[in-house]
Amino acid sequence: MITDEIMIGINGSMLDEKPTGVGVYTFNLVNNLSAVFFRNKSKKITVFTPSTSAINKNIKVIKLSRYLQSSNYGKLAAFYRFIWNTFYYPFQARKFDLLISPTTHGSFFLRNQIITIHDLLSLRYKNISPHQRFYYKYLLPAIISKAKFIIAVSENTKKEILHFYNCPEEKIIVIHNGYDVDAYLPIEENKSVIQKKYGLSNYLLAVGPTYPHKNFEILIDAYSEMNKDFKRQHPLLIAGGKEEYLNLLKDYVKKGYCQDHIFFTGYVPLELMPSLYREAFALVFPSLYEGFGIPLLEAMACGCPVITSNTSSMPEVGGNAVIYFDPCDKDSLKTAIEKLASSDDLREKMIIKGLEQVKQFSWKKMAESFNSLIETLIIKN
C-alpha cells in the first residue's frame, strides 16, 4: 500500500435522493470520514454514487447512473446495483489502495476492501426479500472471504455474522452507528413545526414501517386498547415506511376501532425528523429485530422518551435510558405505554437518561473508529 498518499474509494452505490437507513449511514460515513481525513492530507476520498445531494461539495465523486436509485426504480435498481458492483466496480476501483463499502455490496474479485454488515434480516426472516436472501446466503460469503475486515454495527450483528458465516472472529470489527449531533437536539423553541404540517401534537410516534418484522400490528393492537382519554390526548403518528407494508397496516387499522386516532404521514424529509421527535410524547419502536436502531438515538437526543423491544440490538443502544417490552406480547407494550403516561416524573427522568446515553454515539466517533482501522492497515502494509 502506498504510504505517502492513500487513495480510498467509497462504494456509495446505495445512495439515493431520498436516503433512509443505510443511505443515511452512508452519507454520514462519507462526510465525517472526509472531515477526519482533512486533518491528514495523506488520505484522499473518492465516492462512487448515483446521488450527490447529501455529499459535501468538496468531496470527489464518480457519478453513477440514476438507475441505481431505489426511490425511483425500486427492485430494478437493486438489479442494476448488482450488475455495477459485479462487472464495473472492480475496473473502476482498481487504482485505489483501499475500498470501503458502507453496505454488503462489494466485489467478488477485490481483496483490498472493507465491507459493512448492518443486519442479517433476510436470513432471519424468509418473507423479507427473496433476492436479498439469495444474495446473503449464496453470494455474500464470497465477498466476506475476500474482505480485509467486516464492520458490524453492533455486538448483536457481530454475533449474527459468527452464527451464519464461517468468518474468523478477529476479522469482525464492531463500530457503532451514530447520529447527527448538530441536528438532533432538545431545543424548546419552534415546537410547532409538525403541528403546522400534519395538524398533530403530543403524539405517540412510530417510525419506519418497512417490512413485517417491524411489528407495527402489535403497536396498533396495544394502542387500540388504551383508554379514550389517552388516545384523544396522544394520537398515534406512523411516519415513513414502504408502500406494501404500509398498505397492509392501513387495512389492519380499518378493521379496528381507533381509525380516528391513527395517522400515516408517509415519507418525512430528513430536515423535519428532529421536529418529529421533539414534538412527540414518546417514540415506540416495536421491531422484532434490528441491526442497530438509529431512531432510538435520534429520539433520545431530541429529548423524546423511548419505549422499545427488548430484543436484538435494542438494549445495546438504549442502555438503561428506555422502557423495554416483549415485542411478542401486546399487553407488555400496553403496560409500558401506561407506565410512561402515568408519571410525568418518570418521563422527565427518561429524558435526562436518554440525553446522557446518546453521548456514547456520534457519526464523528464512528468516522474516528474507521480512521483508526485504516491507520492499522497502513502500518501493517
Short mmCIF file of C-alpha atoms in Angstrom, two decimals:
data_model
loop_
_atom_site.label_atom_id
_atom_site.label_comp_id
_atom_site.label_asym_id
_atom_site.label_seq_id
_atom_site.Cartn_x
_atom_site.Cartn_y
_atom_site.Cartn_z
CA MET A 1 0.00 0.00 0.00
CA ILE A 2 1.30 3.48 -0.85
CA THR A 3 2.29 5.39 2.30
CA ASP A 4 2.67 8.98 1.02
CA GLU A 5 -0.88 9.29 -0.36
CA ILE A 6 -3.60 6.74 0.37
CA MET A 7 -6.35 6.63 -2.25
CA ILE A 8 -9.60 5.46 -0.65
CA GLY A 9 -12.70 4.64 -2.66
CA ILE A 10 -16.12 4.51 -1.00
CA ASN A 11 -18.87 2.45 -2.58
CA GLY A 12 -21.88 4.76 -2.37
CA SER A 13 -23.95 2.88 -4.93
CA MET A 14 -26.81 2.68 -2.40
CA LEU A 15 -27.10 6.46 -2.05
CA ASP A 16 -30.44 7.91 -3.04
CA GLU A 17 -32.22 11.25 -3.38
CA LYS A 18 -34.45 10.10 -0.50
CA PRO A 19 -31.95 8.50 1.88
CA THR A 20 -33.22 6.19 4.62
CA GLY A 21 -31.44 3.67 6.83
CA VAL A 22 -28.31 2.52 5.02
CA GLY A 23 -28.36 5.68 2.89
CA VAL A 24 -28.21 7.90 5.99
CA TYR A 25 -25.36 5.77 7.32
CA THR A 26 -23.50 6.05 4.01
CA PHE A 27 -23.53 9.80 3.55
CA ASN A 28 -22.66 10.34 7.21
CA LEU A 29 -19.72 7.96 6.90
CA VAL A 30 -18.53 9.75 3.75
CA ASN A 31 -18.88 13.29 5.12
CA ASN A 32 -17.44 12.58 8.57
CA LEU A 33 -14.57 10.45 7.29
CA SER A 34 -13.73 13.25 4.87
CA ALA A 35 -13.61 15.69 7.80
CA VAL A 36 -11.24 13.37 9.69
CA PHE A 37 -9.03 12.98 6.62
CA PHE A 38 -8.94 16.75 6.11
CA ARG A 39 -6.57 16.87 9.10
CA ASN A 40 -4.35 14.29 7.40
CA LYS A 41 -3.61 15.26 3.82
CA SER A 42 -2.15 11.82 3.05
CA LYS A 43 -5.63 10.28 2.66
CA LYS A 44 -7.90 11.11 -0.28
CA ILE A 45 -11.53 10.02 -0.67
CA THR A 46 -13.45 9.34 -3.87
CA VAL A 47 -17.11 8.28 -3.71
CA PHE A 48 -18.91 6.18 -6.31
CA THR A 49 -22.51 7.38 -6.16
CA PRO A 50 -25.68 7.92 -8.23
CA SER A 51 -26.71 10.79 -5.92
CA THR A 52 -24.59 13.69 -4.68
CA SER A 53 -27.34 15.62 -2.88
CA ALA A 54 -26.18 14.65 0.62
CA ILE A 55 -22.43 14.60 -0.11
CA ASN A 56 -20.27 17.57 0.88
CA LYS A 57 -19.31 19.55 -2.22
CA ASN A 58 -15.55 19.31 -1.56
CA ILE A 59 -15.55 15.50 -1.87
CA LYS A 60 -14.55 13.98 -5.19
CA VAL A 61 -17.24 11.78 -6.73
CA ILE A 62 -17.52 9.39 -9.63
CA LYS A 63 -21.14 9.76 -10.72
CA LEU A 64 -23.06 6.54 -11.33
CA SER A 65 -26.27 6.01 -13.29
CA ARG A 66 -29.51 7.28 -11.76
CA TYR A 67 -30.96 3.83 -12.41
CA LEU A 68 -29.20 2.63 -9.25
CA GLN A 69 -31.57 4.70 -7.07
CA SER A 70 -34.27 2.62 -5.38
CA SER A 71 -36.62 5.55 -4.74
CA ASN A 72 -37.14 5.87 -8.50
CA TYR A 73 -36.58 2.35 -9.83
CA GLY A 74 -37.40 0.00 -6.93
CA LYS A 75 -36.27 -3.61 -7.30
CA LEU A 76 -34.90 -2.88 -10.76
CA ALA A 77 -32.36 -0.58 -9.10
CA ALA A 78 -31.18 -3.50 -6.95
CA PHE A 79 -30.53 -5.49 -10.13
CA TYR A 80 -28.58 -2.59 -11.67
CA ARG A 81 -26.51 -2.20 -8.48
CA PHE A 82 -25.63 -5.88 -8.58
CA ILE A 83 -24.51 -5.57 -12.22
CA TRP A 84 -22.44 -2.48 -11.44
CA ASN A 85 -20.81 -3.98 -8.34
CA THR A 86 -20.02 -7.26 -10.11
CA PHE A 87 -18.81 -6.12 -13.52
CA TYR A 88 -17.97 -2.39 -13.45
CA TYR A 89 -16.83 -1.65 -9.90
CA PRO A 90 -13.72 -3.91 -9.99
CA PHE A 91 -12.38 -2.00 -13.02
CA GLN A 92 -13.33 1.49 -11.81
CA ALA A 93 -11.89 0.79 -8.35
CA ARG A 94 -8.67 -0.96 -9.28
CA LYS A 95 -6.48 2.16 -8.84
CA PHE A 96 -7.47 2.62 -5.18
CA ASP A 97 -5.35 1.46 -2.25
CA LEU A 98 -8.37 0.71 -0.07
CA LEU A 99 -12.09 0.34 -0.73
CA ILE A 100 -14.80 0.88 1.86
CA SER A 101 -18.34 -0.32 1.38
CA PRO A 102 -20.92 1.07 3.85
CA THR A 103 -23.11 -1.90 2.88
CA THR A 104 -22.72 -5.57 1.97
CA HIS A 105 -22.23 -4.56 -1.68
CA GLY A 106 -18.72 -5.25 -2.85
CA SER A 107 -16.59 -7.09 -5.36
CA PHE A 108 -16.05 -10.82 -5.69
CA PHE A 109 -12.57 -10.08 -7.06
CA LEU A 110 -11.04 -7.27 -4.97
CA ARG A 111 -9.18 -8.09 -1.77
CA ASN A 112 -8.45 -4.55 -0.58
CA GLN A 113 -12.00 -3.90 0.67
CA ILE A 114 -13.78 -3.37 3.97
CA ILE A 115 -17.50 -4.10 3.96
CA THR A 116 -20.21 -3.24 6.48
CA ILE A 117 -22.93 -5.62 7.62
CA HIS A 118 -25.84 -3.87 9.29
CA ASP A 119 -28.01 -6.90 9.93
CA LEU A 120 -28.81 -10.35 8.62
CA LEU A 121 -32.52 -9.74 8.48
CA SER A 122 -33.15 -11.65 5.26
CA LEU A 123 -31.59 -14.78 6.77
CA ARG A 124 -33.67 -14.46 9.93
CA TYR A 125 -36.95 -13.79 8.12
CA LYS A 126 -37.71 -15.68 4.93
CA ASN A 127 -40.53 -13.34 3.88
CA ILE A 128 -38.44 -10.17 3.70
CA SER A 129 -36.90 -10.29 0.23
CA PRO A 130 -36.15 -13.40 -1.87
CA HIS A 131 -33.39 -11.71 -3.88
CA GLN A 132 -31.74 -10.35 -0.72
CA ARG A 133 -31.96 -13.76 0.91
CA PHE A 134 -30.29 -15.36 -2.12
CA TYR A 135 -27.55 -12.71 -2.06
CA TYR A 136 -26.85 -13.08 1.67
CA LYS A 137 -26.97 -16.86 1.59
CA TYR A 138 -25.02 -17.67 -1.57
CA LEU A 139 -23.07 -14.61 -2.74
CA LEU A 140 -22.12 -12.60 0.36
CA PRO A 141 -19.90 -15.42 1.75
CA ALA A 142 -17.57 -14.97 -1.25
CA ILE A 143 -17.26 -11.22 -0.57
CA ILE A 144 -16.69 -11.86 3.14
CA SER A 145 -13.86 -14.25 2.32
CA LYS A 146 -12.20 -11.59 0.13
CA ALA A 147 -12.61 -8.63 2.51
CA LYS A 148 -9.83 -7.47 4.80
CA PHE A 149 -12.30 -6.63 7.56
CA ILE A 150 -16.03 -6.84 8.20
CA ILE A 151 -17.63 -3.94 10.07
CA ALA A 152 -20.53 -4.93 12.31
CA VAL A 153 -22.67 -2.01 13.51
CA SER A 154 -23.39 -3.68 16.85
CA GLU A 155 -22.26 -6.56 19.05
CA ASN A 156 -25.54 -8.25 18.17
CA THR A 157 -24.73 -8.06 14.46
CA LYS A 158 -21.29 -9.50 15.16
CA LYS A 159 -22.92 -12.48 16.87
CA GLU A 160 -25.20 -12.89 13.85
CA ILE A 161 -22.25 -12.91 11.45
CA LEU A 162 -20.47 -15.56 13.52
CA HIS A 163 -23.68 -17.59 13.62
CA PHE A 164 -24.40 -17.56 9.88
CA TYR A 165 -20.93 -17.40 8.32
CA ASN A 166 -17.61 -19.17 8.60
CA CYS A 167 -15.75 -15.96 9.40
CA PRO A 168 -12.79 -15.57 11.80
CA GLU A 169 -13.89 -13.50 14.79
CA GLU A 170 -10.78 -11.31 14.61
CA LYS A 171 -11.85 -10.22 11.14
CA ILE A 172 -15.05 -8.62 12.51
CA ILE A 173 -14.77 -5.13 13.97
CA VAL A 174 -17.69 -3.56 15.84
CA ILE A 175 -18.14 0.13 15.02
CA HIS A 176 -21.41 1.55 16.31
CA ASN A 177 -23.66 3.77 14.26
CA GLY A 178 -24.13 7.38 15.25
CA TYR A 179 -26.50 10.27 14.78
CA ASP A 180 -26.24 13.89 13.67
CA VAL A 181 -25.40 15.74 16.89
CA ASP A 182 -25.89 19.13 15.23
CA ALA A 183 -29.42 18.38 14.00
CA TYR A 184 -30.88 16.21 16.77
CA LEU A 185 -31.04 18.49 19.80
CA PRO A 186 -33.63 19.00 22.57
CA ILE A 187 -34.37 22.64 21.68
CA GLU A 188 -37.56 24.18 23.01
CA GLU A 189 -38.22 26.99 20.56
CA ASN A 190 -40.38 26.48 17.48
CA LYS A 191 -42.01 23.28 18.75
CA SER A 192 -44.95 23.50 16.40
CA VAL A 193 -43.37 22.51 13.07
CA ILE A 194 -45.12 19.13 12.91
CA GLN A 195 -48.34 20.54 14.26
CA LYS A 196 -48.43 23.07 11.41
CA LYS A 197 -47.50 20.47 8.77
CA TYR A 198 -49.60 17.50 9.88
CA GLY A 199 -52.02 19.02 12.39
CA LEU A 200 -50.83 16.80 15.26
CA SER A 201 -49.04 17.37 18.56
CA ASN A 202 -48.09 15.40 21.68
CA TYR A 203 -48.46 12.23 19.62
CA LEU A 204 -47.21 8.72 20.21
CA LEU A 205 -44.64 8.35 17.43
CA ALA A 206 -43.62 5.26 15.48
CA VAL A 207 -41.18 5.41 12.55
CA GLY A 208 -40.09 3.18 9.69
CA PRO A 209 -42.77 0.56 8.92
CA THR A 210 -40.84 -1.02 6.04
CA TYR A 211 -41.29 -4.79 6.49
CA PRO A 212 -43.44 -7.06 8.69
CA HIS A 213 -40.60 -7.64 11.18
CA LYS A 214 -41.10 -4.01 12.25
CA ASN A 215 -44.09 -5.46 14.10
CA PHE A 216 -46.44 -2.46 13.88
CA GLU A 217 -49.53 -4.65 14.20
CA ILE A 218 -48.79 -5.23 17.87
CA LEU A 219 -48.44 -1.48 18.39
CA ILE A 220 -51.80 -0.87 16.73
CA ASP A 221 -53.36 -3.60 18.89
CA ALA A 222 -51.90 -2.18 22.10
CA TYR A 223 -52.83 1.37 21.19
CA SER A 224 -56.40 0.32 20.35
CA GLU A 225 -56.81 -0.90 23.92
CA MET A 226 -55.62 2.33 25.53
CA ASN A 227 -58.38 4.38 27.14
CA LYS A 228 -60.24 7.05 25.19
CA ASP A 229 -58.66 9.97 27.06
CA PHE A 230 -55.15 8.75 26.23
CA LYS A 231 -55.96 8.32 22.54
CA ARG A 232 -57.60 11.73 22.40
CA GLN A 233 -54.57 13.38 24.03
CA HIS A 234 -51.95 11.27 22.23
CA PRO A 235 -52.81 10.28 18.64
CA LEU A 236 -50.61 7.59 17.08
CA LEU A 237 -48.46 9.00 14.27
CA ILE A 238 -46.81 6.43 11.99
CA ALA A 239 -44.08 8.03 9.89
CA GLY A 240 -42.20 6.79 6.83
CA GLY A 241 -42.27 3.21 5.61
CA LYS A 242 -42.65 1.29 2.37
CA GLU A 243 -45.87 1.18 0.41
CA GLU A 244 -46.51 -2.57 0.52
CA TYR A 245 -46.31 -2.87 4.30
CA LEU A 246 -47.99 0.49 4.84
CA ASN A 247 -51.00 -0.65 2.83
CA LEU A 248 -51.25 -3.77 4.98
CA LEU A 249 -51.15 -1.62 8.11
CA LYS A 250 -53.79 0.77 6.80
CA ASP A 251 -56.09 -2.18 6.07
CA TYR A 252 -55.33 -3.53 9.54
CA VAL A 253 -56.32 -0.22 11.13
CA LYS A 254 -59.63 -0.22 9.22
CA LYS A 255 -60.54 -3.47 10.95
CA GLY A 256 -60.04 -1.92 14.39
CA TYR A 257 -61.83 0.71 16.42
CA CYS A 258 -59.45 3.66 16.55
CA GLN A 259 -59.18 4.92 12.98
CA ASP A 260 -59.81 8.50 14.12
CA HIS A 261 -56.63 8.50 16.23
CA ILE A 262 -54.08 6.79 13.93
CA PHE A 263 -52.34 8.81 11.22
CA PHE A 264 -49.86 7.87 8.47
CA THR A 265 -47.52 10.58 7.15
CA GLY A 266 -45.60 8.63 4.52
CA TYR A 267 -42.04 9.76 3.83
CA VAL A 268 -40.87 12.55 6.15
CA PRO A 269 -37.99 14.71 4.81
CA LEU A 270 -34.78 14.44 6.84
CA GLU A 271 -34.90 18.11 7.80
CA LEU A 272 -38.23 17.53 9.59
CA MET A 273 -37.14 14.47 11.55
CA PRO A 274 -35.72 16.34 14.58
CA SER A 275 -39.01 18.23 14.97
CA LEU A 276 -40.90 14.95 14.58
CA TYR A 277 -39.14 13.61 17.69
CA ARG A 278 -39.19 16.87 19.69
CA GLU A 279 -42.96 17.28 19.41
CA ALA A 280 -43.73 13.64 20.29
CA PHE A 281 -44.96 12.37 23.62
CA ALA A 282 -42.76 9.30 23.13
CA LEU A 283 -41.25 7.08 20.46
CA VAL A 284 -42.48 3.48 20.35
CA PHE A 285 -40.15 1.11 18.50
CA PRO A 286 -41.80 -2.34 18.37
CA SER A 287 -39.37 -4.07 15.97
CA LEU A 288 -38.67 -7.77 16.40
CA TYR A 289 -35.14 -7.39 15.06
CA GLU A 290 -32.68 -4.58 14.34
CA GLY A 291 -29.04 -4.49 13.41
CA PHE A 292 -28.73 -1.25 15.39
CA GLY A 293 -31.72 1.10 15.68
CA ILE A 294 -30.69 4.67 14.83
CA PRO A 295 -34.20 6.10 15.59
CA LEU A 296 -33.60 5.29 19.27
CA LEU A 297 -30.56 7.59 19.31
CA GLU A 298 -32.29 10.34 17.34
CA ALA A 299 -35.29 10.32 19.64
CA MET A 300 -33.27 10.34 22.87
CA ALA A 301 -31.04 13.15 21.54
CA CYS A 302 -34.15 15.27 20.92
CA GLY A 303 -35.48 14.73 24.43
CA CYS A 304 -38.10 12.21 23.35
CA PRO A 305 -38.63 9.24 25.72
CA VAL A 306 -38.30 5.81 24.12
CA ILE A 307 -40.30 2.62 24.54
CA THR A 308 -38.68 -0.24 22.65
CA SER A 309 -38.43 -4.00 22.20
CA ASN A 310 -36.09 -5.95 24.44
CA THR A 311 -34.64 -7.95 21.54
CA SER A 312 -31.54 -8.00 19.29
CA SER A 313 -29.54 -4.74 19.41
CA MET A 314 -32.07 -2.51 21.16
CA PRO A 315 -30.70 -2.98 24.72
CA GLU A 316 -27.22 -2.27 23.36
CA VAL A 317 -28.38 1.10 22.03
CA GLY A 318 -30.91 2.10 24.68
CA GLY A 319 -29.00 1.05 27.79
CA ASN A 320 -30.92 1.95 30.95
CA ALA A 321 -32.47 5.06 29.41
CA VAL A 322 -35.54 3.46 27.82
CA ILE A 323 -38.55 1.33 28.75
CA TYR A 324 -38.39 -2.19 27.31
CA PHE A 325 -41.20 -4.57 26.45
CA ASP A 326 -41.67 -8.02 24.95
CA PRO A 327 -42.44 -7.39 21.24
CA CYS A 328 -44.47 -10.61 21.08
CA ASP A 329 -46.75 -9.56 23.93
CA LYS A 330 -49.37 -6.88 23.28
CA ASP A 331 -50.07 -6.49 27.00
CA SER A 332 -46.38 -5.93 27.70
CA LEU A 333 -46.38 -3.00 25.28
CA LYS A 334 -49.66 -1.61 26.63
CA THR A 335 -48.25 -1.75 30.17
CA ALA A 336 -45.09 0.09 29.05
CA ILE A 337 -47.11 2.90 27.45
CA GLU A 338 -49.36 3.18 30.52
CA LYS A 339 -46.31 3.28 32.78
CA LEU A 340 -44.92 6.28 30.95
CA ALA A 341 -48.30 8.01 30.65
CA SER A 342 -49.00 7.71 34.38
CA SER A 343 -45.89 9.55 35.59
CA ASP A 344 -44.58 12.93 34.47
CA ASP A 345 -41.65 12.40 36.83
CA LEU A 346 -40.68 9.16 35.07
CA ARG A 347 -40.91 10.86 31.69
CA GLU A 348 -38.55 13.64 32.83
CA LYS A 349 -36.08 11.11 34.24
CA MET A 350 -36.12 9.18 30.97
CA ILE A 351 -35.40 12.35 29.00
CA ILE A 352 -32.36 13.07 31.19
CA LYS A 353 -31.10 9.49 30.96
CA GLY A 354 -31.61 9.49 27.21
CA LEU A 355 -29.55 12.65 26.72
CA GLU A 356 -26.76 11.02 28.74
CA GLN A 357 -26.98 7.69 26.86
CA VAL A 358 -26.54 9.23 23.41
CA LYS A 359 -23.20 10.79 24.40
CA GLN A 360 -21.67 7.38 23.65
CA PHE A 361 -22.60 7.66 19.96
CA SER A 362 -21.99 10.04 17.06
CA TRP A 363 -21.11 9.89 13.38
CA LYS A 364 -17.84 11.62 14.24
CA LYS A 365 -16.93 8.82 16.66
CA MET A 366 -17.83 6.27 14.01
CA ALA A 367 -15.54 8.00 11.49
CA GLU A 368 -12.71 8.17 14.02
CA SER A 369 -13.03 4.41 14.55
CA PHE A 370 -12.87 3.82 10.80
CA ASN A 371 -9.79 6.04 10.61
CA SER A 372 -8.08 4.04 13.37
CA LEU A 373 -8.75 0.83 11.45
CA ILE A 374 -7.37 2.36 8.25
CA GLU A 375 -4.26 3.52 10.11
CA THR A 376 -3.76 -0.04 11.34
CA LEU A 377 -3.93 -1.33 7.78
CA ILE A 378 -1.44 1.30 6.60
CA ILE A 379 1.05 0.35 9.32
CA LYS A 380 0.69 -3.37 8.54
CA ASN A 381 1.30 -2.76 4.85
#
